[in-house]
Amino acid sequence: MRVVFRAGAARTAVAAEAEHLGLRRVLVLSGPRGADTARAVADSLGAANAGVHTEAAEHVPVPVAEAAAEAALKADADGCAAVGGGSAIGLGKAVALRLGLPLIAVPTTYAGSEMTPVWGLTEDGVKRTGRDPVVLPRSVVYDPELTLSMPPALSGTSGVNAIAHAVEALYAPDASPIVSLMAEEGTRALAAALPEIAADPGGLDARGRALYGAWLCGACLGATTMSLHHKLCHVLGGTFGLPHAATHTIVLPHVLAFNAPAAPDAVAALRRALGTDDPALELYRLGGRLGAPRSLAELGLSAAGIDRAVETAAAVPYANPRDAGPDDLRAILRAAFEGRPPG
């Protein structure tokens, strides 16, 4: 993987990376909201521009992935550039998974998925994930200027979503000293930058530091096994259609509070990164300072949905530092549903 990181990089670096990869026809993928940025990137490709497909959707529904793959075939594309957040990059990964096309990622949020070989697809209310090196972007172009149009509230939830990758990497069964250092540093960078962005959304320096943190946190996710937090969020997103970043922001403090007794080293790293004795409570308060939704009920989950989420999550094994039975899952989700402080 190659990484380009500088303000204004999207104007020239995507074309340079396509040339470096030997690509002659690049299809640019995005969601509807990022269509203007995607078209600007496509225009920068010059003769290598194979068109723009702007139909990315959250949680990558299978029909959306199939339509994008068909668009790539019709355009005779030999590569794709995904411009946007996790949905656009997830769609690019789905096309890479199906067709084997090289992918260039141009993130416009702090999701961090551009640094991972993890793909996700949703079908019939079930979100499946997997790992395959073919979906790992060949090049990533980080341009802090592209994040300036992201509203402060979305900036906040997107950044806490990235922090969730680092938190789980710290207590993953395949954690390593290097990944733990990256996780601590990524958390520190994001937790410091996000309140500055909320106070001054046009501050490019804070945007750049948040993007740097997201890079580190995403790389942590790519190097380790996902645990209970991601499992619950995948269920809530795939089964109930809850928004990805906001769901992570709400659920993370409660899962961390549950896992903390079994993960003392992870808690110690988070105490250093967040400057607090209670990382779970600090992440809950951070969400409040950033104007994020406070409860799953606010996102549209019904009380009746909790039992269904518990049943779905309990049916699939996952790594976690502490055993979590159905009653534990129900307690975590109930606290997140009500929006009360963790613990």
Coordinates of N, CA, C and O in Angstrom, one line a residue, residues 41-180:
V41 N -12.6 14.6 -8.8 CA -11.5 13.6 -8.8 C -11.5 12.9 -10.2 O -10.4 12.7 -10.8
A42 N -12.7 12.6 -10.7 CA -12.7 11.9 -12.0 C -12.2 12.9 -13.1 O -11.4 12.4 -14.0
D43 N -12.5 14.2 -13.0 CA -11.9 15.1 -14.0 C -10.4 15.2 -13.9 O -9.8 15.3 -15.0
S44 N -9.9 15.0 -12.7 CA -8.4 15.1 -12.6 C -7.7 13.9 -13.2 O -6.5 14.0 -13.5
L45 N -8.4 12.9 -13.5 CA -7.8 11.7 -14.1 C -7.6 11.9 -15.6 O -6.8 11.1 -16.2
G46 N -8.2 12.9 -16.2 CA -8.0 13.1 -17.6 C -8.4 11.9 -18.5 O -9.6 11.4 -18.3
A47 N -7.5 11.4 -19.3 CA -7.9 10.3 -20.3 C -8.2 9.0 -19.5 O -8.8 8.1 -20.1
A48 N -7.8 8.9 -18.3 CA -8.0 7.7 -17.5 C -9.4 7.7 -16.9 O -9.8 6.7 -16.2
N49 N -10.2 8.7 -17.0 CA -11.5 8.8 -16.4 C -12.5 7.9 -17.2 O -12.8 8.1 -18.3
A50 N -12.9 6.8 -16.5 CA -13.9 5.9 -17.1 C -15.3 6.2 -16.6 O -16.2 5.4 -16.9
G51 N -15.5 7.3 -15.9 CA -16.9 7.6 -15.5 C -17.0 7.7 -13.9 O -16.1 7.4 -13.2
V52 N -18.2 8.0 -13.5 CA -18.5 8.2 -12.1 C -19.8 7.4 -11.8 O -20.8 7.5 -12.5
H53 N -19.7 6.6 -10.7 CA -20.9 5.8 -10.2 C -21.1 6.3 -8.8 O -20.3 6.1 -7.9
T54 N -22.3 6.9 -8.6 CA -22.6 7.6 -7.3 C -23.7 6.9 -6.5 O -24.5 7.6 -5.8
E55 N -23.7 5.6 -6.5 CA -24.8 4.9 -5.8 C -24.4 4.2 -4.5 O -25.1 3.3 -4.1
A56 N -23.3 4.5 -3.9 CA -22.9 3.9 -2.7 C -23.9 4.1 -1.6 O -24.6 5.1 -1.5
A57 N -24.1 3.1 -0.8 CA -25.1 3.1 0.3 C -24.5 2.5 1.5 O -23.7 1.6 1.5
E58 N -25.0 3.0 2.7 CA -24.5 2.5 4.0 C -24.7 1.0 4.1 O -25.7 0.4 3.7
H59 N -23.7 0.3 4.7 CA -23.6 -1.1 5.0 C -23.5 -1.9 3.7 O -23.7 -3.2 3.8
V60 N -23.3 -1.3 2.6 CA -23.1 -2.0 1.3 C -24.1 -3.1 1.0 O -23.8 -4.3 1.0
P61 N -25.4 -2.8 0.7 CA -26.3 -3.8 0.3 C -25.8 -4.6 -0.9 O -25.2 -4.0 -1.8
V62 N -26.1 -5.9 -1.0 CA -25.6 -6.7 -2.1 C -26.1 -6.2 -3.4 O -25.3 -6.1 -4.4
P63 N -27.3 -5.8 -3.6 CA -27.7 -5.3 -4.9 C -26.9 -4.0 -5.3 O -26.7 -3.8 -6.5
V64 N -26.6 -3.2 -4.4 CA -25.8 -2.0 -4.7 C -24.4 -2.4 -5.1 O -23.8 -1.8 -6.1
A65 N -23.8 -3.4 -4.5 CA -22.5 -3.9 -4.9 C -22.5 -4.5 -6.3 O -21.6 -4.3 -7.1
E66 N -23.6 -5.3 -6.6 CA -23.7 -5.9 -7.9 C -23.8 -4.8 -9.0 O -23.3 -5.0 -10.1
A67 N -24.6 -3.8 -8.7 CA -24.8 -2.7 -9.7 C -23.5 -2.0 -9.9 O -23.1 -1.6 -11.1
A68 N -22.6 -1.8 -8.9 CA -21.4 -1.1 -9.1 C -20.4 -2.0 -9.9 O -19.7 -1.5 -10.8
A69 N -20.4 -3.3 -9.6 CA -19.6 -4.2 -10.4 C -20.0 -4.2 -11.9 O -19.1 -4.2 -12.8
E70 N -21.3 -4.2 -12.1 CA -21.8 -4.2 -13.5 C -21.4 -2.9 -14.2 O -21.0 -2.9 -15.3
A71 N -21.4 -1.8 -13.4 CA -21.0 -0.5 -14.0 C -19.5 -0.5 -14.4 O -19.1 0.0 -15.4
A72 N -18.7 -1.2 -13.5 CA -17.3 -1.3 -13.8 C -17.0 -2.1 -15.1 O -16.2 -1.7 -15.9
L73 N -17.8 -3.2 -15.2 CA -17.6 -4.0 -16.4 C -18.0 -3.2 -17.7 O -17.4 -3.3 -18.7
K74 N -19.2 -2.5 -17.6 CA -19.7 -1.7 -18.8 C -18.7 -0.6 -19.1 O -18.5 -0.3 -20.3
A75 N -18.0 -0.1 -18.1 CA -17.0 1.0 -18.4 C -15.7 0.5 -18.9 O -14.8 1.3 -19.2
D76 N -15.6 -0.8 -18.9 CA -14.3 -1.5 -19.2 C -13.2 -0.9 -18.3 O -12.0 -0.7 -18.7
A77 N -13.5 -0.8 -17.0 CA -12.5 -0.2 -16.1 C -11.5 -1.3 -15.7 O -11.8 -2.5 -15.5
D78 N -10.3 -0.8 -15.5 CA -9.2 -1.7 -15.0 C -8.8 -1.3 -13.6 O -7.8 -1.8 -13.1
G79 N -9.5 -0.4 -13.0 CA -9.3 0.0 -11.6 C -10.4 0.9 -11.1 O -11.2 1.4 -12.0
C80 N -10.5 1.1 -9.8 CA -11.6 2.0 -9.3 C -10.9 3.0 -8.3 O -9.9 2.6 -7.7
A81 N -11.5 4.1 -8.1 CA -11.2 5.1 -7.1 C -12.4 5.3 -6.3 O -13.4 5.8 -6.8
A82 N -12.4 5.0 -5.0 CA -13.5 5.2 -4.1 C -13.3 6.5 -3.3 O -12.3 6.7 -2.6
V83 N -14.2 7.5 -3.5 CA -14.1 8.8 -2.9 C -15.3 9.0 -1.9 O -16.4 9.0 -2.3
G84 N -15.0 9.1 -0.7 CA -16.0 9.3 0.3 C -15.6 8.6 1.7 O -14.5 8.4 2.0
G85 N -16.7 8.3 2.4 CA -16.5 7.7 3.7 C -16.5 6.1 3.6 O -16.2 5.6 2.6
G86 N -16.9 5.5 4.7 CA -16.9 4.1 4.8 C -17.8 3.4 3.7 O -17.5 2.3 3.2
S87 N -18.9 4.1 3.4 CA -19.8 3.5 2.4 C -19.2 3.4 1.0 O -19.3 2.4 0.4
A88 N -18.6 4.5 0.6 CA -18.0 4.5 -0.7 C -16.8 3.6 -0.8 O -16.6 2.8 -1.8
I89 N -16.0 3.6 0.3 CA -14.8 2.7 0.2 C -15.2 1.3 0.4 O -14.7 0.4 -0.3
G90 N -16.3 1.0 1.1 CA -16.8 -0.3 1.2 C -17.3 -0.8 -0.1 O -17.2 -2.0 -0.5
L91 N -17.9 0.1 -0.9 CA -18.4 -0.3 -2.2 C -17.2 -0.6 -3.1 O -17.2 -1.6 -3.9
G92 N -16.2 0.2 -3.0 CA -15.0 -0.1 -3.8 C -14.4 -1.4 -3.5 O -13.9 -2.2 -4.4
K93 N -14.4 -1.8 -2.2 CA -13.9 -3.1 -1.8 C -14.8 -4.2 -2.4 O -14.3 -5.3 -2.7
A94 N -16.1 -4.0 -2.4 CA -17.0 -5.0 -2.9 C -16.7 -5.2 -4.4 O -16.7 -6.4 -4.9
V95 N -16.4 -4.2 -5.2 CA -16.1 -4.3 -6.6 C -14.7 -5.1 -6.7 O -14.6 -5.9 -7.5
A96 N -13.8 -4.7 -5.9 CA -12.5 -5.4 -5.9 C -12.6 -6.8 -5.6 O -12.0 -7.7 -6.2
L97 N -13.5 -7.2 -4.6 CA -13.7 -8.5 -4.2 C -14.3 -9.4 -5.4 O -13.9 -10.5 -5.6
R98 N -15.2 -8.7 -6.1 CA -15.9 -9.4 -7.2 C -15.1 -9.5 -8.5 O -15.0 -10.5 -9.2
L99 N -14.4 -8.4 -8.8 CA -13.7 -8.4 -10.1 C -12.2 -8.3 -10.0 O -11.5 -8.4 -11.0
G100 N -11.6 -8.2 -8.8 CA -10.2 -8.2 -8.6 C -9.5 -6.9 -9.1 O -8.3 -6.9 -9.4
L101 N -10.3 -5.8 -9.3 CA -9.7 -4.6 -9.8 C -8.9 -3.8 -8.7 O -9.4 -3.8 -7.5
P102 N -7.8 -3.3 -9.0 CA -7.1 -2.5 -8.0 C -7.9 -1.3 -7.5 O -8.7 -0.7 -8.3
L103 N -7.8 -0.9 -6.3 CA -8.6 0.1 -5.7 C -7.7 1.3 -5.1 O -6.7 1.0 -4.4
I104 N -8.1 2.5 -5.5 CA -7.5 3.7 -4.9 C -8.5 4.3 -3.9 O -9.7 4.5 -4.3
A105 N -8.2 4.5 -2.7 CA -9.1 5.1 -1.7 C -8.8 6.6 -1.5 O -7.6 6.9 -1.3
V106 N -9.9 7.4 -1.5 CA -9.7 8.8 -1.2 C -10.7 9.1 -0.1 O -11.9 9.5 -0.4
P107 N -10.3 9.0 1.2 CA -11.3 9.1 2.3 C -11.7 10.6 2.5 O -10.8 11.5 2.4
T108 N -12.9 10.8 2.8 CA -13.4 12.2 3.1 C -14.0 12.2 4.5 O -14.5 13.2 4.9
T109 N -13.9 11.1 5.2 CA -14.3 11.0 6.7 C -13.2 10.4 7.4 O -12.1 10.1 6.9
Y110 N -13.4 10.1 8.7 CA -12.4 9.5 9.6 C -12.7 8.0 9.8 O -12.2 7.5 10.9
A111 N -13.4 7.4 8.9 CA -13.8 6.0 9.2 C -12.6 5.0 9.3 O -12.7 4.1 10.1
G112 N -11.6 5.2 8.6 CA -10.4 4.4 8.7 C -10.4 3.1 7.9 O -9.4 2.3 7.9
S113 N -11.5 2.8 7.2 CA -11.7 1.5 6.5 C -10.7 1.4 5.3 O -10.5 0.3 4.9
E114 N -10.2 2.5 4.9 CA -9.3 2.5 3.8 C -8.0 1.7 4.1 O -7.2 1.3 3.2
M115 N -7.7 1.5 5.4 CA -6.4 0.9 5.8 C -6.6 -0.6 6.1 O -5.7 -1.2 6.7
T116 N -7.7 -1.2 5.8 CA -8.0 -2.5 6.2 C -8.3 -3.4 5.0 O -8.8 -3.0 4.0
P117 N -8.1 -4.7 5.1 CA -8.5 -5.7 4.1 C -9.9 -6.3 4.5 O -10.2 -7.4 4.0
V118 N -10.7 -5.6 5.3 CA -12.0 -6.0 5.7 C -13.1 -5.5 4.8 O -13.1 -4.3 4.5
W119 N -13.9 -6.4 4.3 CA -15.1 -6.1 3.5 C -16.3 -6.4 4.3 O -16.3 -7.2 5.2
G120 N -17.4 -5.7 3.9 CA -18.7 -6.0 4.5 C -19.8 -5.9 3.5 O -19.8 -5.0 2.6
L121 N -20.8 -6.8 3.5 CA -21.9 -6.8 2.6 C -23.2 -7.1 3.4 O -23.1 -8.0 4.3
T122 N -24.3 -6.5 3.1 CA -25.5 -6.7 3.8 C -26.6 -7.3 2.9 O -26.8 -6.8 1.8
E123 N -27.2 -8.4 3.3 CA -28.2 -9.0 2.5 C -29.3 -9.6 3.4 O -28.9 -10.3 4.4
D124 N -30.5 -9.4 3.1 CA -31.7 -9.9 3.9 C -31.5 -9.5 5.4 O -31.8 -10.4 6.3
G125 N -31.1 -8.3 5.7 CA -31.0 -7.9 7.1 C -29.8 -8.4 7.8 O -29.7 -8.3 9.0
V126 N -28.9 -9.1 7.2 CA -27.7 -9.6 7.8 C -26.4 -9.1 7.2 O -26.3 -9.1 6.0
K127 N -25.6 -8.5 8.0 CA -24.3 -8.0 7.5 C -23.2 -9.0 7.7 O -22.9 -9.4 8.8
R128 N -22.6 -9.4 6.6 CA -21.4 -10.3 6.7 C -20.2 -9.5 6.4 O -20.1 -8.6 5.6
T129 N -19.1 -9.9 7.2 CA -17.8 -9.3 7.0 C -16.8 -10.4 6.7 O -17.0 -11.6 7.1
G130 N -15.7 -10.0 6.1 CA -14.6 -11.0 5.9 C -13.3 -10.2 5.6 O -13.3 -9.0 5.5
R131 N -12.3 -11.0 5.4 CA -10.9 -10.4 5.1 C -10.4 -11.0 3.9 O -10.4 -12.2 3.7
D132 N -9.9 -10.2 3.0 CA -9.3 -10.6 1.8 C -8.3 -9.6 1.3 O -8.6 -8.4 1.2
P133 N -7.0 -10.0 1.1 CA -6.0 -9.0 0.6 C -6.4 -8.3 -0.6 O -5.9 -7.1 -0.9
V134 N -7.2 -8.8 -1.5 CA -7.6 -8.2 -2.8 C -8.4 -6.9 -2.6 O -8.3 -6.1 -3.4
V135 N -9.0 -6.7 -1.4 CA -9.8 -5.5 -1.2 C -9.0 -4.4 -0.5 O -9.5 -3.3 -0.4
L136 N -7.8 -4.7 -0.1 CA -7.0 -3.6 0.5 C -6.6 -2.6 -0.6 O -6.0 -3.0 -1.6
P137 N -6.9 -1.4 -0.4 CA -6.5 -0.4 -1.4 C -5.0 -0.4 -1.7 O -4.2 -0.5 -0.8
R138 N -4.7 -0.3 -3.0 CA -3.3 -0.2 -3.4 C -2.7 1.1 -3.1 O -1.5 1.2 -2.8
S139 N -3.5 2.2 -3.1 CA -3.0 3.5 -2.7 C -4.1 4.2 -1.9 O -5.3 4.0 -2.2
V140 N -3.7 5.0 -1.0 CA -4.7 5.8 -0.2 C -4.2 7.3 -0.3 O -3.0 7.6 -0.1
V141 N -5.1 8.2 -0.7 CA -4.8 9.6 -0.8 C -5.6 10.3 0.2 O -6.8 10.4 0.2
Y142 N -4.8 10.8 1.2 CA -5.4 11.6 2.3 C -5.3 13.1 2.0 O -4.2 13.6 1.9
D143 N -6.4 13.7 2.0 CA -6.4 15.2 1.7 C -7.3 15.8 2.8 O -8.5 15.8 2.7
P144 N -6.7 16.5 3.8 CA -7.6 17.1 4.8 C -8.6 18.1 4.3 O -9.7 18.3 4.9
E145 N -8.3 18.7 3.1 CA -9.3 19.7 2.6 C -10.6 19.0 2.2 O -11.7 19.6 2.3
L146 N -10.6 17.7 1.9 CA -11.8 17.0 1.5 C -12.7 16.8 2.7 O -13.9 16.5 2.5
T147 N -12.2 16.9 3.9 CA -13.0 16.7 5.1 C -13.7 18.0 5.6 O -14.5 17.9 6.5
L148 N -13.3 19.1 5.0 CA -13.9 20.4 5.5 C -15.4 20.5 5.3 O -16.0 21.2 6.1
S149 N -15.9 19.8 4.3 CA -17.4 19.9 4.1 C -18.2 18.9 5.0 O -19.4 19.0 5.0
M150 N -17.5 18.1 5.8 CA -18.1 17.2 6.7 C -18.7 18.0 7.8 O -18.0 18.7 8.5
P151 N -20.0 17.9 8.1 CA -20.6 18.7 9.2 C -19.9 18.3 10.6 O -19.5 17.1 10.7
P152 N -19.9 19.2 11.5 CA -19.2 18.9 12.8 C -19.7 17.6 13.5 O -18.9 16.9 14.0
A153 N -21.1 17.5 13.5 CA -21.6 16.3 14.2 C -21.2 15.0 13.5 O -20.8 14.0 14.2
L154 N -21.1 15.0 12.2 CA -20.7 13.8 11.5 C -19.2 13.6 11.7 O -18.7 12.5 11.8
S155 N -18.4 14.7 11.7 CA -17.0 14.6 12.0 C -16.8 13.9 13.3 O -15.9 13.1 13.5
G156 N -17.6 14.3 14.3 CA -17.5 13.7 15.7 C -17.7 12.2 15.7 O -16.9 11.4 16.2
T157 N -18.9 11.8 15.1 CA -19.2 10.4 15.2 C -18.2 9.6 14.3 O -17.9 8.5 14.6
S158 N -17.8 10.1 13.2 CA -16.8 9.4 12.3 C -15.5 9.2 13.1 O -14.9 8.1 13.0
G159 N -15.1 10.2 13.8 CA -13.9 10.1 14.6 C -13.9 9.1 15.7 O -13.0 8.4 16.0
V160 N -15.1 9.1 16.4 CA -15.2 8.1 17.5 C -15.3 6.7 16.9 O -14.9 5.7 17.5
N161 N -15.9 6.6 15.8 CA -15.9 5.3 15.1 C -14.5 4.8 14.9 O -14.2 3.6 15.1
A162 N -13.6 5.7 14.4 CA -12.2 5.3 14.3 C -11.6 4.9 15.6 O -10.8 3.9 15.7
I163 N -11.9 5.7 16.7 CA -11.4 5.3 18.0 C -11.8 3.9 18.4 O -11.0 3.2 19.0
A164 N -13.0 3.5 18.0 CA -13.5 2.2 18.3 C -12.6 1.1 17.8 O -12.4 0.1 18.4
H165 N -12.0 1.4 16.6 CA -11.1 0.4 16.0 C -9.8 0.2 16.9 O -9.4 -0.9 17.1
A166 N -9.4 1.4 17.4 CA -8.2 1.3 18.3 C -8.5 0.6 19.6 O -7.7 -0.2 20.1
V167 N -9.6 0.9 20.2 CA -10.0 0.3 21.4 C -10.0 -1.2 21.3 O -9.4 -1.9 22.2
E168 N -10.6 -1.7 20.3 CA -10.7 -3.2 20.2 C -9.4 -3.8 19.8 O -9.1 -4.9 20.2
A169 N -8.5 -3.0 19.1 CA -7.2 -3.5 18.8 C -6.4 -3.7 20.0 O -5.5 -4.6 20.1
L170 N -6.6 -2.8 21.0 CA -5.8 -2.9 22.3 C -6.1 -4.2 23.1 O -5.2 -4.6 23.8
Y171 N -7.3 -4.7 23.0 CA -7.5 -6.0 23.7 C -7.8 -7.2 22.8 O -8.3 -8.2 23.2
A172 N -7.4 -7.1 21.5 CA -7.6 -8.2 20.6 C -6.7 -9.3 20.9 O -5.6 -9.1 21.4
P173 N -7.1 -10.6 20.6 CA -6.3 -11.7 20.9 C -5.0 -11.7 20.1 O -4.0 -12.4 20.6
D174 N -4.9 -11.0 19.0 CA -3.7 -11.0 18.2 C -3.1 -9.6 18.2 O -2.4 -9.2 17.3
A175 N -3.3 -8.9 19.3 CA -2.7 -7.6 19.5 C -1.1 -7.7 19.6 O -0.6 -8.8 19.9
S176 N -0.4 -6.7 19.2 CA 1.0 -6.7 19.3 C 1.5 -5.3 19.8 O 0.7 -4.3 19.8
P177 N 2.7 -5.2 20.3 CA 3.2 -4.0 20.9 C 3.1 -2.8 19.9 O 2.8 -1.7 20.2
I178 N 3.5 -3.1 18.6 CA 3.4 -2.0 17.6 C 2.0 -1.5 17.4 O 1.7 -0.3 17.3
V179 N 1.1 -2.5 17.2 CA -0.3 -2.1 17.0 C -0.8 -1.3 18.2 O -1.6 -0.3 18.1
S180 N -0.4 -1.7 19.4 CA -0.9 -1.1 20.6 C -0.4 0.4 20.7 O -1.1 1.3 21.1

